[in-house]
Coordinates of C-alpha atoms in Angstrom, one line a residue:
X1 CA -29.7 -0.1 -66.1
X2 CA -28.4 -2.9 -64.0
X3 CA -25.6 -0.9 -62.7
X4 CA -28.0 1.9 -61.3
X5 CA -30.1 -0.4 -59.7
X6 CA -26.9 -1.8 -58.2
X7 CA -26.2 1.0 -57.1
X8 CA -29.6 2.8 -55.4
X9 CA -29.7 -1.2 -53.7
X10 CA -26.5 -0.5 -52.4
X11 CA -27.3 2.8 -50.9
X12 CA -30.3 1.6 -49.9
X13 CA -28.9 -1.4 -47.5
X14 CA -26.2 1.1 -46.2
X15 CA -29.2 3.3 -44.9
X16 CA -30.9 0.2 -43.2
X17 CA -27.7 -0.7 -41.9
X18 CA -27.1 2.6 -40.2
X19 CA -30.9 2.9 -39.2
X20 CA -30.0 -0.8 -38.0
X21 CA -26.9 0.2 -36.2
X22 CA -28.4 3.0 -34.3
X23 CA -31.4 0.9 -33.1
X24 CA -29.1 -1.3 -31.6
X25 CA -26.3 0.7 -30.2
X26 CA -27.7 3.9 -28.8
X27 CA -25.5 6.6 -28.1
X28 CA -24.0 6.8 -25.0
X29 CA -24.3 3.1 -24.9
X30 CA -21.0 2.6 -23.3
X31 CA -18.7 2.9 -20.6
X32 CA -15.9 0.8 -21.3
X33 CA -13.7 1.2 -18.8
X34 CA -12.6 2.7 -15.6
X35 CA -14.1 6.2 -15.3
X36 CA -15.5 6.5 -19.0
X37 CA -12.8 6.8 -21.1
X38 CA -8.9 7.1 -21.6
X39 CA -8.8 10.8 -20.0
X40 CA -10.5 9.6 -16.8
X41 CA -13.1 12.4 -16.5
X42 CA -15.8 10.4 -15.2
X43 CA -18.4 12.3 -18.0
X44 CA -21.3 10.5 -19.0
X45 CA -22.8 11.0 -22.6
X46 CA -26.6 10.2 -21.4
X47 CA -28.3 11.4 -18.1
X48 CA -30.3 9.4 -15.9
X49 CA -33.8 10.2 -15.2
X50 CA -34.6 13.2 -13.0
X51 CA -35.6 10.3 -10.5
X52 CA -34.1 6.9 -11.0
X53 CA -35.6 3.5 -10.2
X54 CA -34.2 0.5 -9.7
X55 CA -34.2 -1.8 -12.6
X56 CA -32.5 -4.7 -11.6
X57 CA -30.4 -5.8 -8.5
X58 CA -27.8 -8.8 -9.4
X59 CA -26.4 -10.8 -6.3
X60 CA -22.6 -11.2 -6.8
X61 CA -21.6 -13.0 -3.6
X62 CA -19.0 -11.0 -2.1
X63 CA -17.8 -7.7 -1.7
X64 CA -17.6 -5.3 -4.7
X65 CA -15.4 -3.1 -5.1
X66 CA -14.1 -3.0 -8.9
X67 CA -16.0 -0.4 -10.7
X68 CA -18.5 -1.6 -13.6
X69 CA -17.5 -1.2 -17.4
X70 CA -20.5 -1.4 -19.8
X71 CA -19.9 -2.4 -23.5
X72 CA -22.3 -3.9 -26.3
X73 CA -25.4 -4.4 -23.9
X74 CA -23.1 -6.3 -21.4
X75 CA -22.0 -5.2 -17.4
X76 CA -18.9 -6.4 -16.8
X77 CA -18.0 -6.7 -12.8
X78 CA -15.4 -8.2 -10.6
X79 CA -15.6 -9.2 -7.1
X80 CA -13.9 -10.3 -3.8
X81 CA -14.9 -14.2 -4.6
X82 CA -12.1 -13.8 -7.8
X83 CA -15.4 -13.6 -9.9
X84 CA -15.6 -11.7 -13.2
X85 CA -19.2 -12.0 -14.3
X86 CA -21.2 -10.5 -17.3
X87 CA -24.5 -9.6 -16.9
X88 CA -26.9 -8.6 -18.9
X89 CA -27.5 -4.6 -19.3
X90 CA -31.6 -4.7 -20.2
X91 CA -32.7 -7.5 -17.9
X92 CA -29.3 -8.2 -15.0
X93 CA -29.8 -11.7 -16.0
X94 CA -26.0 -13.1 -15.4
X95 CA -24.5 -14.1 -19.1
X96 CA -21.1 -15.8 -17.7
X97 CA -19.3 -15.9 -14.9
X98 CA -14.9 -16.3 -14.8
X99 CA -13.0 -17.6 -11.7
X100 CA -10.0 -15.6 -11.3
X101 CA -8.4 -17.7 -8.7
X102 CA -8.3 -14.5 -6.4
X103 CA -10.0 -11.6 -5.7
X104 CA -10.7 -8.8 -7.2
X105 CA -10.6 -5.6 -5.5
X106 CA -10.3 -2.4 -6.5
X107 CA -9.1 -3.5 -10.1
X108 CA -11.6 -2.3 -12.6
X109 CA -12.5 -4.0 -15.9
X110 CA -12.3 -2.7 -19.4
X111 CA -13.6 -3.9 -22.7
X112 CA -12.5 -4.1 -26.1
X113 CA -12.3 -6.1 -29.1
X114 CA -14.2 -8.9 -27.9
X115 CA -12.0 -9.5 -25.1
X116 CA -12.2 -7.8 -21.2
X117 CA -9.2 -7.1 -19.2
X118 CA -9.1 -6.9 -14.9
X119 CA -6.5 -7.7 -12.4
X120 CA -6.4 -9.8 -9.6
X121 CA -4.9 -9.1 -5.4
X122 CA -2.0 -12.5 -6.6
X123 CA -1.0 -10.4 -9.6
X124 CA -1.9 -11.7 -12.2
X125 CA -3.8 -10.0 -15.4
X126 CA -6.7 -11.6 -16.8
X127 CA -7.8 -11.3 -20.6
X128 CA -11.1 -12.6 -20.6
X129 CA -13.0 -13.3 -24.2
X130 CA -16.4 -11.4 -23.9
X131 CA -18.3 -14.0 -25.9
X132 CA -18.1 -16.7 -23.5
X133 CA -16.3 -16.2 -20.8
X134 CA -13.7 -18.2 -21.3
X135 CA -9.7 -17.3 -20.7
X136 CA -8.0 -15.6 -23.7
X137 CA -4.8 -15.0 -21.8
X138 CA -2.9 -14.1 -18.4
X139 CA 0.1 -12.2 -17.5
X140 CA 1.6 -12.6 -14.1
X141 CA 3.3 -9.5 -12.6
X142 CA 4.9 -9.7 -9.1
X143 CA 2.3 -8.3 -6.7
X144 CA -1.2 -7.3 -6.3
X145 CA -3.1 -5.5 -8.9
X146 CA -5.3 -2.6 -8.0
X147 CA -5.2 -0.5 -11.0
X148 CA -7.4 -0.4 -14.1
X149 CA -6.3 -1.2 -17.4
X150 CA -6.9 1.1 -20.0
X151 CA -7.0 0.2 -24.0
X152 CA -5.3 2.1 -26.5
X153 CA -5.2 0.6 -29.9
X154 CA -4.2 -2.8 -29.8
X155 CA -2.1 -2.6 -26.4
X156 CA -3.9 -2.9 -23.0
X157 CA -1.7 -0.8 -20.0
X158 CA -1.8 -1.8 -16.4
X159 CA -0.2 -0.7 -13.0
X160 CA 0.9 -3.2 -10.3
X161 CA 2.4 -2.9 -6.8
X162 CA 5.5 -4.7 -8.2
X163 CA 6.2 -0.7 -8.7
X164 CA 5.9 -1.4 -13.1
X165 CA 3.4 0.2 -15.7
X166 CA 2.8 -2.9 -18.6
X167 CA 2.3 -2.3 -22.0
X168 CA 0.8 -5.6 -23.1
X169 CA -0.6 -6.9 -26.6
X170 CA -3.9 -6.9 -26.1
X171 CA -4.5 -9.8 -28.4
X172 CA -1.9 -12.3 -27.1
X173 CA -1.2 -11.0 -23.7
X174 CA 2.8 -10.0 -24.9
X175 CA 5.3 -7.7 -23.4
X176 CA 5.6 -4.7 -25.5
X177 CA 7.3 -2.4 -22.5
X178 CA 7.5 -2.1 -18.6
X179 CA 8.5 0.6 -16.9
X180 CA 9.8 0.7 -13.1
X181 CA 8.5 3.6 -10.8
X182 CA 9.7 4.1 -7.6
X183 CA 6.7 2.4 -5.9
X184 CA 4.0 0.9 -6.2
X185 CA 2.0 1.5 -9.3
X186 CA -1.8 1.8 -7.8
X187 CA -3.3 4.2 -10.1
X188 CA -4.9 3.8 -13.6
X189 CA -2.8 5.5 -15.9
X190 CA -4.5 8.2 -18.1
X191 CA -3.8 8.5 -22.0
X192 CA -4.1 11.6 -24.1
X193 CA -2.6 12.5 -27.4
X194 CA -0.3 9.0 -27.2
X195 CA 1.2 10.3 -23.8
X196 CA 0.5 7.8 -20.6
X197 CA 0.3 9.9 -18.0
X198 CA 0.3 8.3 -14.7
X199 CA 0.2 8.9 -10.6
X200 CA 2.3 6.9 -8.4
X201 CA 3.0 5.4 -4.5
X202 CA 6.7 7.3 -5.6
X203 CA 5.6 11.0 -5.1
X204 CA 5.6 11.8 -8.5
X205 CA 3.6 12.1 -11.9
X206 CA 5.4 10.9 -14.8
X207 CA 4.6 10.9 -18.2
X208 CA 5.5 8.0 -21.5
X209 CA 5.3 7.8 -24.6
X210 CA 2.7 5.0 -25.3
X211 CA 4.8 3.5 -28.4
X212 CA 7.6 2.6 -26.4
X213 CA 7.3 3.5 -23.0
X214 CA 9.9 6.2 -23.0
X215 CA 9.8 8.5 -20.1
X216 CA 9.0 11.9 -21.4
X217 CA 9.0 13.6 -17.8
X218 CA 8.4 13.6 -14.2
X219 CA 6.9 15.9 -11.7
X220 CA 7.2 15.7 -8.2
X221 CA 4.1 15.7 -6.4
X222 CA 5.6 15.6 -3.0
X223 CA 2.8 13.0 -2.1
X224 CA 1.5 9.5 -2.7
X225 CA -1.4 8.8 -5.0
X226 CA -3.7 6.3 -5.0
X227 CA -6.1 8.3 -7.2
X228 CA -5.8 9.0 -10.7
X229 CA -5.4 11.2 -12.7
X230 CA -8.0 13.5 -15.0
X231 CA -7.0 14.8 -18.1
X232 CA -7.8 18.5 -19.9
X233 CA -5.7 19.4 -22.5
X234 CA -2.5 20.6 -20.9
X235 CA -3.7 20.1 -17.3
X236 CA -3.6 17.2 -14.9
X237 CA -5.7 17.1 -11.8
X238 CA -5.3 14.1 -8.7
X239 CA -5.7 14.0 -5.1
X240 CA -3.3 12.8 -2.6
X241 CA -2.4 10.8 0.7
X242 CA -1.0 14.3 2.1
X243 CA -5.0 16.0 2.1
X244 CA -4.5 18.1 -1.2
X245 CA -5.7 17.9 -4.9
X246 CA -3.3 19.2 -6.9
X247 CA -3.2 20.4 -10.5
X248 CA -0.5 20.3 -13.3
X249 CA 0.7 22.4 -15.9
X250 CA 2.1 19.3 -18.4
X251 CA 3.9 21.7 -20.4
X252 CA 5.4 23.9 -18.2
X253 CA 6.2 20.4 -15.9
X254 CA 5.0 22.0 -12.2
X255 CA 2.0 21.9 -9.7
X256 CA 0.2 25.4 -10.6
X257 CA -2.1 25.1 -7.3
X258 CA -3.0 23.1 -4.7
X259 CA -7.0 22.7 -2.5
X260 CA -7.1 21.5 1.0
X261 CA -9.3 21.4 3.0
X262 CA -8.1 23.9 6.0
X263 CA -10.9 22.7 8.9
X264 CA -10.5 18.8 8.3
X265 CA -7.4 16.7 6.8
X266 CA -8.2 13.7 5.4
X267 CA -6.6 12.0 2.4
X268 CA -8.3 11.9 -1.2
X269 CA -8.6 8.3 -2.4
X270 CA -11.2 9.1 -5.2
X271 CA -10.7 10.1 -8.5
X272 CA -11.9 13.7 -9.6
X273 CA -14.5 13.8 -12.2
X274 CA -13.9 17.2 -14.3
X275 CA -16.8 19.3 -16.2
X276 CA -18.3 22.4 -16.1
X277 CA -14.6 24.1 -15.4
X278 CA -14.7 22.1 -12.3
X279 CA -13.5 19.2 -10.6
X280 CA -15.7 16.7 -8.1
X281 CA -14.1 14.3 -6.0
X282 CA -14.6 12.8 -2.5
X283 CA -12.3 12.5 0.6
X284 CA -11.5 10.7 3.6
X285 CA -13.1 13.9 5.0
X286 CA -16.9 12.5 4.7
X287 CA -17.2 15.4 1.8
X288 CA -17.8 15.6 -2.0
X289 CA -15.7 19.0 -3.1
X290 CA -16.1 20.7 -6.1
X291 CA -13.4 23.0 -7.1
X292 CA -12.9 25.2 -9.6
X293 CA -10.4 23.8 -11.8
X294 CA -9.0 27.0 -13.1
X295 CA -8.1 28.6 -9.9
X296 CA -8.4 25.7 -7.5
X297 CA -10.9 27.3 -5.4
X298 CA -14.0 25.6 -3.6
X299 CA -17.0 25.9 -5.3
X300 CA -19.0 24.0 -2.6
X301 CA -18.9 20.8 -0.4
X302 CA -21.6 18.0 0.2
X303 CA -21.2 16.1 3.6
X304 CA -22.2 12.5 3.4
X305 CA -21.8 11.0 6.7
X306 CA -18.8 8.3 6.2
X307 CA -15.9 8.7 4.1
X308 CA -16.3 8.7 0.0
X309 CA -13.5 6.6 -1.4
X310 CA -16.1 6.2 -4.8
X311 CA -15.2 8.5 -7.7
X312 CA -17.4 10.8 -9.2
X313 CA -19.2 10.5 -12.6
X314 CA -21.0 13.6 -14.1
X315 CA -24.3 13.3 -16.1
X316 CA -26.4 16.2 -17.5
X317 CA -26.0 18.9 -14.5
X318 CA -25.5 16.2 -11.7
X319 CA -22.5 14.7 -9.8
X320 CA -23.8 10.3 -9.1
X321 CA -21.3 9.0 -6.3
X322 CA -21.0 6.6 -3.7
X323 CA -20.0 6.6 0.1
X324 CA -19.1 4.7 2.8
X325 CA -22.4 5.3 4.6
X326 CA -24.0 2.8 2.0
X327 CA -25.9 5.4 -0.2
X328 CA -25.8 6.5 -3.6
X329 CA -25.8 10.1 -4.2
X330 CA -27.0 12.4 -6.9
X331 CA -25.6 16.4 -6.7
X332 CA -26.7 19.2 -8.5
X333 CA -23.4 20.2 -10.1
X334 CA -24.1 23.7 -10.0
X335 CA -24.6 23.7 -6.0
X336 CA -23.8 20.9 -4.4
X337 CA -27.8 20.4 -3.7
X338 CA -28.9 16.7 -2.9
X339 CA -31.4 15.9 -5.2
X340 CA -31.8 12.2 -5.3
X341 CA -30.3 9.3 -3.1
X342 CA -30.4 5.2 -3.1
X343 CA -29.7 3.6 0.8
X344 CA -28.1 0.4 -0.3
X345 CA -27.4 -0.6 3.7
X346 CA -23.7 -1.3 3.0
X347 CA -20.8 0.9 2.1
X348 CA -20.2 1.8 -1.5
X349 CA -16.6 2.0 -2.4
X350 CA -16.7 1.0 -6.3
X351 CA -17.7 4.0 -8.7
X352 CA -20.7 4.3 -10.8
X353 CA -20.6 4.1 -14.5
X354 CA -23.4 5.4 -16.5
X355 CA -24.0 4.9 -20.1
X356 CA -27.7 4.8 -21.7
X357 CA -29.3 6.9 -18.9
X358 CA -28.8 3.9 -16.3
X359 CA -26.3 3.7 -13.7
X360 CA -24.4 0.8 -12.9
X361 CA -22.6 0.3 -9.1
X362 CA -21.8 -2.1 -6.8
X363 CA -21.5 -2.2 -2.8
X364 CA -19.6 -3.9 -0.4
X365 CA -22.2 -6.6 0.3
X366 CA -22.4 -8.0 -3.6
X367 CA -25.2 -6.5 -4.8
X368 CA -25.1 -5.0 -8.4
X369 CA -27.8 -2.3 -9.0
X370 CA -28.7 -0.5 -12.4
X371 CA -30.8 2.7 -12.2
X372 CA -32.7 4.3 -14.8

């Protein structure tokens, strides 16, 4: 008798648990790092409203062009001051705030295991306890750090214009590998499968083994990349300094087609978001493309009136991104339609993340917003 009541109390505290659980972590709770996830395909779980309102507005101080992540109710944001603050995802009330030492630019954070992870314009790597605030750990490479790290398991990689991609132990901030490019290493790398795959300032897309860093191949691109890359199975897609988005067949090692633009030529600086058999991305050229990701085709363009250095992210059947002529835009995936926009009155370079229905961004004159 005793053992089945242990036993129906035992089931019956793993159901409130779960109920529990759910209540407070809805799905699609999360963007935890630079666009979404470790295949960078800028796809959100949760749509916005049909018409967002603002929520909340949180004054940073400076300039902000690091990209939010969004992890266990938390924003996490980085800005030209050196500040890394935390703020609160219901109300924007600021939680913490960590001084860097130097700013941070286009370096994105990501969360995991209690700890959050950006990089700094002196070089150094910041591992950041979630909790608090307070520093876990710092690694110092040789030069500015403009890419996003990216967490995979218990190792946290990062790019850094010293020309190396880091492998670091997430938990103690230790060198597990390095690997020297030709350049400098601006991009995020993507992950997929345990293969790092990653775009470089050396021409070429190369490809490691996450273990040990071993280079598993390398494909000239012909072209600098400050984008990175999206993942889809066998495919890579990025965009270019020499005004083309290319795609990559992984296993067969080569560029199966490349999209220019043939009326303006302008470089692509954002990353492409990819659903729908299509790829969204903006460009120097003032556009938003969307191409088709089989035949590298255009599907249609969007003309903002500045240049769109923000990358994409896709929720439900519209495209959220920002541009240089300060507004937030929200495209109808299908057509390239306008159907909502936000007039912040500065240029937004950093890229939304969504998670809950609410999107997080930040523009050049320190304002955080959340929509929803």
């Amino acid at each position: 008798m005793m053992e089945r009541r242990s036993a129906f109390l035992a089931i019956a505290c793993a159901a409130w648990l779960c109920v529990h659980a759910s209540a407070q972590a809805p799905a699609g709770a999360s963007w935890p790092q630079f666009r979404g996830n470790h295949r960078l395909t800028g796809v959100a779980e949760n749509a916005p409203p049909t018409t967002p309102k603002l929520l909340w507005k949180y004054e940073v101080g400076e300039s902000i062009d690091s990209s939010a992540a969004i992890a266990d109710g938390v924003v996490y944001v980085g800005a030209f001051n050196g500040d890394l603050v935390a703020v609160d995802f219901a109300s924007g009330k600021p939680k913490w705030k960590y001084q860097a030492g130097s700013p941070i630019g286009e370096s994105s954070p990501a969360v995991g295991g209690g700890t959050v992870f950006v990089g700094d314009s002196s070089g150094i790597f910041h591992a950041v306890r979630t909790a608090d605030g307070s520093k876990l750990w710092t690694f110092k490479t040789q030069s500015e750090i403009k890419s996003s790290p990216v967490i995979v398991g218990g190792v946290v990689l990062i790019g850094s214009y010293d020309g190396f991609l880091y492998a670091l132990d997430a938990a103690k901030g230790s060198l597990k590998w390095k690997f020297e490019t030709d350049g400098p290493v601006h991009a995020t790398p993507a992950v997929h499968n345990g293969v790092v795959i990653v775009a470089g300032c050396d021409e070429s897309l190369r490809a490691f083994n996450v273990t040990d860093g071993k280079e598993l191949f390398r494909i000239v691109a012909g072209a600098n990349t400050a984008a990175s890359p999206v993942i889809d199975g066998d495919r890579a897609y990025v965009g270019t300094f020499n005004n083309e988005v290319l795609a990559f067949d992984l296993k067969a090692k080569k560029i199966i087609w490349r999209y220019e633009n043939p009326d303006r030529q302008f470089p692509y600086y954002s990353s492409a978001a990819l659903a729908g058999g299509r790829l969204f991305v903006g460009s120097r050229d003032k556009l938003v493309h969307a191409i088709d990701a089989a035949s590298g085709k255009k599907a249609w363009t969007f003309t903002t009136q500045a240049r769109v250095d923000s990358s994409p992210a896709v929720a439900g059947d519209r495209i959220y991104i920002g541009s240089s002529d300060g507004r937030l835009y929200a495209l109808n995936m299908a057509s390239g339609q306008k159907e909502w926009e936000f007039d912040a009155g500065a240029a937004i370079t950093a890229s939304p993340a969504i998670a809950a229905g609410r999107i997080v961004i930040g523009s050049t004159d320190g304002a955080l917003y959340c929509f929803g």
